[in-house]
mmCIF file of C-alpha atoms in Angstrom:
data_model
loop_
_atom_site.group_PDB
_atom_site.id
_atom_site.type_symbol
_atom_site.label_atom_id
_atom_site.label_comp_id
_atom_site.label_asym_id
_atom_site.label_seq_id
_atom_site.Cartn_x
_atom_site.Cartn_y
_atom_site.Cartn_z
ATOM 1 C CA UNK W 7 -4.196 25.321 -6.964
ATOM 2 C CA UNK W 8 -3.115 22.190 -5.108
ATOM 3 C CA UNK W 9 -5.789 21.440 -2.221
ATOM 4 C CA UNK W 10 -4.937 17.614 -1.310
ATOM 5 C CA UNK W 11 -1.780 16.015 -1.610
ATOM 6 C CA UNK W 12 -1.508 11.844 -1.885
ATOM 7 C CA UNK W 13 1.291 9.861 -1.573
ATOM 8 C CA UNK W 14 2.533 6.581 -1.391
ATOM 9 C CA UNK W 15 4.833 5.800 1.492
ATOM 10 C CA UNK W 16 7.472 3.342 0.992
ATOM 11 C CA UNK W 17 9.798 4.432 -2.060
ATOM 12 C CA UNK W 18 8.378 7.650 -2.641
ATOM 13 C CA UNK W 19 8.699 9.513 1.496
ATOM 14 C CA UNK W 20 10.522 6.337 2.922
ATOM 15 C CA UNK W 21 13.418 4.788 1.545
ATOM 16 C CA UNK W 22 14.661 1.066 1.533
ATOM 17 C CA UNK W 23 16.184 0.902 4.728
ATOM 18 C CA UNK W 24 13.114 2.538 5.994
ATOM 19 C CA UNK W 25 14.183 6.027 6.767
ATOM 20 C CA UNK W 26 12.764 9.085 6.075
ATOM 21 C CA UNK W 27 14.904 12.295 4.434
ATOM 22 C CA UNK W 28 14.744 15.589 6.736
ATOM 23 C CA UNK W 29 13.319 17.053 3.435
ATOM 24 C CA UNK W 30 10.770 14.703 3.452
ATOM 25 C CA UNK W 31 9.459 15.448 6.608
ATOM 26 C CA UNK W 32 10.029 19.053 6.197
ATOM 27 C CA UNK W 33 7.890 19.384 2.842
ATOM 28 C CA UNK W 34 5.278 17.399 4.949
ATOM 29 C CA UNK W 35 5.437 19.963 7.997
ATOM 30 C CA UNK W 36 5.185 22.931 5.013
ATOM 31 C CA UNK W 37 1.866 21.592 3.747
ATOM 32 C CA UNK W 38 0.208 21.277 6.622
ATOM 33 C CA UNK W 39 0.848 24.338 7.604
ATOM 34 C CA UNK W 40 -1.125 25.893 4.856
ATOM 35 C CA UNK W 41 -3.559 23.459 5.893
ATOM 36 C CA UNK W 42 -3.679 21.445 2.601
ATOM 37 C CA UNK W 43 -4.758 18.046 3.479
ATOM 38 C CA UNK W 44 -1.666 15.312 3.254
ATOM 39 C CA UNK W 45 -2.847 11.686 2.367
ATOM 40 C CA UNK W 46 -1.505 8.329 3.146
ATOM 41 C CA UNK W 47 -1.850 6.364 0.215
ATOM 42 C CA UNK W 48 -1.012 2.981 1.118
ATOM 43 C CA UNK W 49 -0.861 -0.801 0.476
ATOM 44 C CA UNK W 50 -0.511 -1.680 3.892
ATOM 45 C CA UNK W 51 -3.161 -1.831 6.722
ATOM 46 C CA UNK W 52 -3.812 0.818 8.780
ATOM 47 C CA UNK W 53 -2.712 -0.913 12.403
ATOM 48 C CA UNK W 54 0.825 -0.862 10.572
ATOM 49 C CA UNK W 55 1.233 2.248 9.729
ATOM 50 C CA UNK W 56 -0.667 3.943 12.461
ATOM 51 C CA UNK W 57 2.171 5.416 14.014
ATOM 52 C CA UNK W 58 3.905 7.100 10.801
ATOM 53 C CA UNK W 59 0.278 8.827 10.186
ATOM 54 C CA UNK W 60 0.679 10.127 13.562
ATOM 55 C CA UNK W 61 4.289 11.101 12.896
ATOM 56 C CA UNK W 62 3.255 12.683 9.657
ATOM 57 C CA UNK W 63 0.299 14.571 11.158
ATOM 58 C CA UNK W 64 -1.347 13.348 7.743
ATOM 59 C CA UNK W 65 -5.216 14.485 7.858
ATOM 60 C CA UNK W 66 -6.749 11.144 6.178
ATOM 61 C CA UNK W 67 -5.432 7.687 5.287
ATOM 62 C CA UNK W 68 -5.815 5.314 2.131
ATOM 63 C CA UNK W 69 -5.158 1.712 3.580
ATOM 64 C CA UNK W 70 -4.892 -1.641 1.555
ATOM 65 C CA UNK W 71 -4.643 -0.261 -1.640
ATOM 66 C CA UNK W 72 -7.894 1.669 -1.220
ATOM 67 C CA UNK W 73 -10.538 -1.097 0.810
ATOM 68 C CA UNK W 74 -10.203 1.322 3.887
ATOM 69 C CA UNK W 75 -10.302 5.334 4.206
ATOM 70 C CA UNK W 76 -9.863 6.806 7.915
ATOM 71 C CA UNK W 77 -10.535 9.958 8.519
ATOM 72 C CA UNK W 78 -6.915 10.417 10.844
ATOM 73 C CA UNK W 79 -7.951 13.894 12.801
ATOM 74 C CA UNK W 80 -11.230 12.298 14.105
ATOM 75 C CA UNK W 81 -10.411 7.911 13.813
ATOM 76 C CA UNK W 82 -13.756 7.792 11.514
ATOM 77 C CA UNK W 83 -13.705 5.372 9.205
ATOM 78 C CA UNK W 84 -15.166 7.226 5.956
ATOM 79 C CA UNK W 85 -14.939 3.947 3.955
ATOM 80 C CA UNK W 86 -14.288 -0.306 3.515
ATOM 81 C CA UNK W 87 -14.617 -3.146 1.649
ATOM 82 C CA UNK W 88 -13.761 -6.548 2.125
ATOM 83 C CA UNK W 89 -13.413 -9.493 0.104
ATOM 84 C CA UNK W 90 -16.081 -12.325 0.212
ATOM 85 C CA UNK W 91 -15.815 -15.968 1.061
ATOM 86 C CA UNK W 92 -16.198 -16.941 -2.085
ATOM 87 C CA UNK W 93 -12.912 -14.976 -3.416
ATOM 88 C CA UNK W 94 -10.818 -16.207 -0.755
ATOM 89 C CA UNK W 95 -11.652 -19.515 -0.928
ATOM 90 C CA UNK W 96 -11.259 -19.625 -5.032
ATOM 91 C CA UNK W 97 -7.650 -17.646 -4.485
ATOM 92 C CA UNK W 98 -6.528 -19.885 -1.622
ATOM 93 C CA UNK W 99 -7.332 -23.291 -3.831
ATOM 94 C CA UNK W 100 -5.548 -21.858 -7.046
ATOM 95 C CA UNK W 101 -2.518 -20.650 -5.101
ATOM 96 C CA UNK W 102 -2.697 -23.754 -2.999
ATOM 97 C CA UNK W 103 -2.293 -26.122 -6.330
ATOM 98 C CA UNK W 104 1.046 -24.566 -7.425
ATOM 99 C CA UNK W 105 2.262 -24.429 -3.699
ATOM 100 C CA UNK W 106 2.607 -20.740 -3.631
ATOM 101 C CA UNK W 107 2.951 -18.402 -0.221
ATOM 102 C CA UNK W 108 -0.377 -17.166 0.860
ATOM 103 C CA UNK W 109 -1.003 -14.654 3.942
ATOM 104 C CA UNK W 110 -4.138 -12.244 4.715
ATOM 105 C CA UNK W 111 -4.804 -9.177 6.150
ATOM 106 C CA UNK W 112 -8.033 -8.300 8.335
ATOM 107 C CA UNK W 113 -8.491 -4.567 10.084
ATOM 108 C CA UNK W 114 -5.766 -5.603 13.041
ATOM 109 C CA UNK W 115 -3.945 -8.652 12.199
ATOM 110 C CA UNK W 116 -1.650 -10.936 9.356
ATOM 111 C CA UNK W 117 -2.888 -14.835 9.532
ATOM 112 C CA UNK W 118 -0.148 -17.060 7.648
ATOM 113 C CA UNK W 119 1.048 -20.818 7.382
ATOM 114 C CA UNK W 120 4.501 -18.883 7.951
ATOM 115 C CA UNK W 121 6.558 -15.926 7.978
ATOM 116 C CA UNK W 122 8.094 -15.886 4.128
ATOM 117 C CA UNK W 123 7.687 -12.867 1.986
ATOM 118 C CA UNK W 124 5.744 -9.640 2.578
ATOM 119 C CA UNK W 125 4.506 -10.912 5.765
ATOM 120 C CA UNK W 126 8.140 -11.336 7.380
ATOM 121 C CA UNK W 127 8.808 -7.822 6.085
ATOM 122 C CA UNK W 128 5.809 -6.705 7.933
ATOM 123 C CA UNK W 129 6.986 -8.612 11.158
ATOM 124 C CA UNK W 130 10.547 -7.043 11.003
ATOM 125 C CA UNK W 131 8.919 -3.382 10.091
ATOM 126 C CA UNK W 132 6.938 -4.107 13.247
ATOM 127 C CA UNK W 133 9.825 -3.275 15.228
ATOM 128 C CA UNK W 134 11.640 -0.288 13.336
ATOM 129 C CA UNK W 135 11.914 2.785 14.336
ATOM 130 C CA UNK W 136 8.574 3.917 12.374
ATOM 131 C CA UNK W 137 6.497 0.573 11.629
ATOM 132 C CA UNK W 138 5.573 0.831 15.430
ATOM 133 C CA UNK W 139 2.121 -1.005 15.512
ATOM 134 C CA UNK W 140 -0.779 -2.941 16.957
ATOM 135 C CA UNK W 141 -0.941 -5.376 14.582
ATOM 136 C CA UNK W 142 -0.590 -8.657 15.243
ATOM 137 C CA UNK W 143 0.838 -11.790 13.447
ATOM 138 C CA UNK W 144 -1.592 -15.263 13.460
ATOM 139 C CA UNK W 145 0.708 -18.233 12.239
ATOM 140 C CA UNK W 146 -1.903 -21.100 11.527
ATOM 141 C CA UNK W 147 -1.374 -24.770 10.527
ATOM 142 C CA UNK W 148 -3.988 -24.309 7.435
ATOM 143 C CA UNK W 149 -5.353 -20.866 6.116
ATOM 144 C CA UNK W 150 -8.546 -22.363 4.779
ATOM 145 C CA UNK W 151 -9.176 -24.691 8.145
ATOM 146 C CA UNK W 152 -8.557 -21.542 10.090
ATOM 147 C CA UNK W 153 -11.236 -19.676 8.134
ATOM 148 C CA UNK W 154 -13.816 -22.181 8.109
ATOM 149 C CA UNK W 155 -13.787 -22.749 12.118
ATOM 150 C CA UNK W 156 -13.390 -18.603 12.507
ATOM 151 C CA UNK W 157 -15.714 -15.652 11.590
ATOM 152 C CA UNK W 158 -12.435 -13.586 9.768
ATOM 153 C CA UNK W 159 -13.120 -10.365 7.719
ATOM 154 C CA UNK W 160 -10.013 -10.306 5.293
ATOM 155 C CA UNK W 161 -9.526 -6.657 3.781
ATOM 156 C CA UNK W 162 -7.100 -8.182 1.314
ATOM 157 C CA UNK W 163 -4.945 -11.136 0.513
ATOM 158 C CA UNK W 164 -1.460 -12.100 -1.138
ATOM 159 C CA UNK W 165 0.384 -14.674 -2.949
ATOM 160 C CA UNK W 166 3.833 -15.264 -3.279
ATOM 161 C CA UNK W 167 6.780 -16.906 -4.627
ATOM 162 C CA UNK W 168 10.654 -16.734 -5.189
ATOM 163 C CA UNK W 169 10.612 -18.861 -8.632
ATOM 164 C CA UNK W 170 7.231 -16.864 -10.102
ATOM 165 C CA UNK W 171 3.602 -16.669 -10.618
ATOM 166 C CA UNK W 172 3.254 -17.729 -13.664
ATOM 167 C CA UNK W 173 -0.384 -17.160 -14.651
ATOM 168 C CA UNK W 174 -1.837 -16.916 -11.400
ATOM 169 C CA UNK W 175 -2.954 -13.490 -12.304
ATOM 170 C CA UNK W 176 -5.162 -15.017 -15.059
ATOM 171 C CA UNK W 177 -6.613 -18.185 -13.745
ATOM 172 C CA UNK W 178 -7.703 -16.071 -10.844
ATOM 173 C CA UNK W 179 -9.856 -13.764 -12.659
ATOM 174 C CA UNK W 180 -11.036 -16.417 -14.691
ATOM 175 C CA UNK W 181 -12.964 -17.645 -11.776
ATOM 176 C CA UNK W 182 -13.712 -14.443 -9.658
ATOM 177 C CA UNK W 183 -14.295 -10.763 -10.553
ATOM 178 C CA UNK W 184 -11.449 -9.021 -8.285
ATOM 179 C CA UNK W 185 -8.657 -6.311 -8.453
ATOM 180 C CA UNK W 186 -5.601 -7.808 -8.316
ATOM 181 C CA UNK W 187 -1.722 -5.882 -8.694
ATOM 182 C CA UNK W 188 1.342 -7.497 -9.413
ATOM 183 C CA UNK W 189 4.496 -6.721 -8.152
ATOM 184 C CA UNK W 190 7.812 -8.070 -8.854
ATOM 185 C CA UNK W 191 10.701 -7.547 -5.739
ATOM 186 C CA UNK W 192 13.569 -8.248 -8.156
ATOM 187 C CA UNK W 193 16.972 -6.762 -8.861
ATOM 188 C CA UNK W 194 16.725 -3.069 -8.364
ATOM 189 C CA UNK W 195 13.394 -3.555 -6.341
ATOM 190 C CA UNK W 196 14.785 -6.086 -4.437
ATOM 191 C CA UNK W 197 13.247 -6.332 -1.188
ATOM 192 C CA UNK W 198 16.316 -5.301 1.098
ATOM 193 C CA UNK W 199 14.076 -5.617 4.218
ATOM 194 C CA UNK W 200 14.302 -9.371 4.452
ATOM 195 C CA UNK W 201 17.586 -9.669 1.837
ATOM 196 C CA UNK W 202 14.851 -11.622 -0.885
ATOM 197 C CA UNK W 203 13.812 -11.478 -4.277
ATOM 198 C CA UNK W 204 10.293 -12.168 -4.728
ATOM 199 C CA UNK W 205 7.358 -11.434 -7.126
ATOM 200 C CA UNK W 206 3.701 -11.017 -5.425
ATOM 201 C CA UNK W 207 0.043 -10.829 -6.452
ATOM 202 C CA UNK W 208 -2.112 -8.440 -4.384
ATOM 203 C CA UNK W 209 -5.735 -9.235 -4.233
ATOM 204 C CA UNK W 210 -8.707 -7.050 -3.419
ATOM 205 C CA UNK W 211 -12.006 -6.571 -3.852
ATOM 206 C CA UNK W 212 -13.105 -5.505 -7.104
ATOM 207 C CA UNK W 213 -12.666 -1.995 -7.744
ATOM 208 C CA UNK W 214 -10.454 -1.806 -5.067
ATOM 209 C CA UNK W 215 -7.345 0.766 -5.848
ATOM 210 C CA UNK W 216 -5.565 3.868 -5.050
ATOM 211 C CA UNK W 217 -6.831 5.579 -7.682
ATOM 212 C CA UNK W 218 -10.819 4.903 -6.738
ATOM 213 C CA UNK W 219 -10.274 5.275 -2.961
ATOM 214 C CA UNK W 220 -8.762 9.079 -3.777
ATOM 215 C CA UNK W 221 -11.789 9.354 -5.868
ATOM 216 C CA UNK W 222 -14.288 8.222 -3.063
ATOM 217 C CA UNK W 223 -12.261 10.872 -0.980
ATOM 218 C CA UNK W 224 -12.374 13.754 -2.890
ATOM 219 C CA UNK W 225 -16.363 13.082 -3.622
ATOM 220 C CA UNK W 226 -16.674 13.689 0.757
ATOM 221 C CA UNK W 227 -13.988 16.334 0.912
ATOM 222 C CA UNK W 228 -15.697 17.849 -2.411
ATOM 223 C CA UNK W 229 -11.796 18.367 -3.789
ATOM 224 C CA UNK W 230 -11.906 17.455 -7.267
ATOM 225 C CA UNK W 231 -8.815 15.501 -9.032
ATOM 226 C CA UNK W 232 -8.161 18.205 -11.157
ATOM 227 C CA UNK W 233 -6.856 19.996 -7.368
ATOM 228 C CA UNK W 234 -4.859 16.899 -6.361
ATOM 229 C CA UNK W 235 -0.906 16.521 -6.300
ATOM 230 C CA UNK W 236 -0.195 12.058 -6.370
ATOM 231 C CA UNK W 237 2.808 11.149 -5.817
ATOM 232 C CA UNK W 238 4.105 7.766 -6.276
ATOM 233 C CA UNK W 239 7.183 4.984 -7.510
ATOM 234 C CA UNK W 240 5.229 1.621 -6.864
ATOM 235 C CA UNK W 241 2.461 0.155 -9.983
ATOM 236 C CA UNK W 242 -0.351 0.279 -7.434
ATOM 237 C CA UNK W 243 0.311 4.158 -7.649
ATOM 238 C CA UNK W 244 -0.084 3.976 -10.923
ATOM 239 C CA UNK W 245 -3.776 4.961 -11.495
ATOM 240 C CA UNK W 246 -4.179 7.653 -9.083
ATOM 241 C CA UNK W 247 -0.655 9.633 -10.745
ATOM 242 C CA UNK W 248 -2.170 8.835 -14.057
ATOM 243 C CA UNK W 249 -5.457 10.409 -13.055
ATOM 244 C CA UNK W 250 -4.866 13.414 -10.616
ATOM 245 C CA UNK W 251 -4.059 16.929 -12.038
ATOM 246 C CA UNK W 252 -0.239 16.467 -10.911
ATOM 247 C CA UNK W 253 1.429 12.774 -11.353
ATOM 248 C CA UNK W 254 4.400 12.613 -9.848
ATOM 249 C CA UNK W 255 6.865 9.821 -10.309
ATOM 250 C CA UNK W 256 9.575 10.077 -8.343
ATOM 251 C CA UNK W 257 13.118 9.301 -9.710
ATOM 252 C CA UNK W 258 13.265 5.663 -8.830
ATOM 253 C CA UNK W 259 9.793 4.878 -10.043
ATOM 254 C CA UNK W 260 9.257 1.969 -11.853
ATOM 255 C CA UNK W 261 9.302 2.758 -15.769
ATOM 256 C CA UNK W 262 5.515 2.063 -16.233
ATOM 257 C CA UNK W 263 4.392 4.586 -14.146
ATOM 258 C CA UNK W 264 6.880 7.384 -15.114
ATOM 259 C CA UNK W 265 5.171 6.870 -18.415
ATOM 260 C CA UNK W 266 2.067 8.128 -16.834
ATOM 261 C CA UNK W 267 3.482 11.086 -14.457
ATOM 262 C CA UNK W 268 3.085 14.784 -15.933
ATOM 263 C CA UNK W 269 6.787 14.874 -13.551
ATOM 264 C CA UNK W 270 9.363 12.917 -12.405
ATOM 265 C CA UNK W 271 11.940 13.959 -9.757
ATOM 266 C CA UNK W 272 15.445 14.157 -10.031
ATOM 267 C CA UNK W 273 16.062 13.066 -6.833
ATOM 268 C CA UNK W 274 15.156 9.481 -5.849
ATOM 269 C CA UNK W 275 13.010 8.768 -2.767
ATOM 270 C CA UNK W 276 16.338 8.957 -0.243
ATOM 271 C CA UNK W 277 18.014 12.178 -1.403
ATOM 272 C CA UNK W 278 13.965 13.747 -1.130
ATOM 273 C CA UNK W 279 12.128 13.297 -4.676
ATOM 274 C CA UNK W 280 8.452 13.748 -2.487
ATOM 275 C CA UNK W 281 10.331 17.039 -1.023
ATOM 276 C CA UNK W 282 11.402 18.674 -4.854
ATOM 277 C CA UNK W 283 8.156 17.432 -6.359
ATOM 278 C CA UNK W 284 5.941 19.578 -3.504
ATOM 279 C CA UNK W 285 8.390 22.643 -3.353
ATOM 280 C CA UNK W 286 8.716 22.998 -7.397
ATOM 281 C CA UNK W 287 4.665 22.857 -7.622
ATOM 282 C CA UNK W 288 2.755 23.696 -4.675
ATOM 283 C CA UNK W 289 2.513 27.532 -2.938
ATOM 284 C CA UNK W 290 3.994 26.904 -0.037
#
């Protein structure tokens, strides 16, 4: 039996122009009213995607890949990490030798050298019918001069580039112990939001993920994984549909972690995959 459902949000319940099927939301409306508990399972922060919780009526929120849970019926925050001086400063110098995008998140705002990448799409989603949020956008002259004359806590952080990464990935763990996720925005994944092609590196604090933050969850909510229902498209879903009793993939997932679902929809995220995955499997 199916007692907490988790899902990522863009891709998998919103689609690339950032809309949201009528099956989607329906499915959503359905399991609440059997009063199974809907998560947010999210890479963003939770100022951005306040509203859509709202919206959703979802009971508790995953934010930044896992460093933050909120408790959405009551605003407690159940859990957080952040990353320490140390890791920032060791990220910012690597990424700032090969001349790569950098921008960081804290609980309420985006600091950046400049609008680029995933930070522009977050500016733009800012405005859209559903991205309706507090947070707020810091463009500094230097990241690591900003941080040195302020007290900033940075929940996460992320590099990146039109041309590549190269081995970022590796020369960063070489140096500090963190959870990092890459994530290319190319060709079918194309980031249609801003009209660019970019790959990204998103860095955390170590053990940081989807997959551990549903864990932490389901240890308060005493729901064990064997009673959740993930659903997911993205690779930083790709733990928590690998691990939960029901993986779900939907249709336009990327290949890796349809490897790893026990189901994959038929229909992508726009035509309602999240919508046929809860309807085929949960009592509803």
């Amino acid at each position: 039996m199916i007692k907490l459902i988790a899902s990522d949000l863009d891709g998998t319940i919103i689609d690339s122009h950032n809309n949201i099927s009528k099956d989607n939301f329906e499915a959503i409306k359905a399991i609440r009213s059997k009063d199974i508990d809907f998560v947010v399972c999210t890479g963003k922060t939770y100022p951005i995607i306040k509203e859509v919780c709202s919206t959703f009526n979802a009971t508790y929120g995953i934010f930044g890949n896992g460093n933050q849970i909120i408790n959405l019926k009551t605003g407690e925050e159940i859990y957080k990490k952040l990353l320490t001086s140390e890791e920032i400063v060791t990220c910012l110098e690597l990424a700032k030798k090969k001349n790569l995008h950098v921008h960081l998140y804290t609980d309420n705002e985006i600091i950046t050298e400049k609008l680029l990448y995933m930070d522009l799409r977050n500016f733009k989603l800012k405005e859209s019918n559903y991205y309706k949020s507090s947070l707020e956008f810091k463009v500094v002259k230097d990241i690591r001069e900003y941080l040195s004359n302020n007290s900033v806590d940075v929940c996460k952080l992320v590099i990146s580039d039109a041309s590549g990464l190269g081995n970022l990935k590796e020369e960063i763990l070489d140096q500090v112990d963190v959870e990092t996720t890459f994530i290319s925005k190319r060709g079918q994944f194309k980031d249609t939001t801003i009209d660019k092609e970019y790959e990204y590196l998103d860095i955390s604090p170590k053990g940081i993920n989807k997959n551990s933050a549903l864990s932490i969850l389901g240890n308060y909510l005493k729901v064990d994984k064997s009673d959740m229902m993930a659903i997911g498209d993205n690779l930083n879903d790709l733990e928590m549909i690998r691990d939960s009793g029901l993986g779900v993939a939907v249709s336009n997932a990327y290949d890796e972690v349809k490897s790893v679902a026990k189901y994959t929809t038929v229909s992508p995220v726009e035509k309602g995959g999240f919508a046929e995955a809860v309807y085929k499997f949960v009592e509803l």
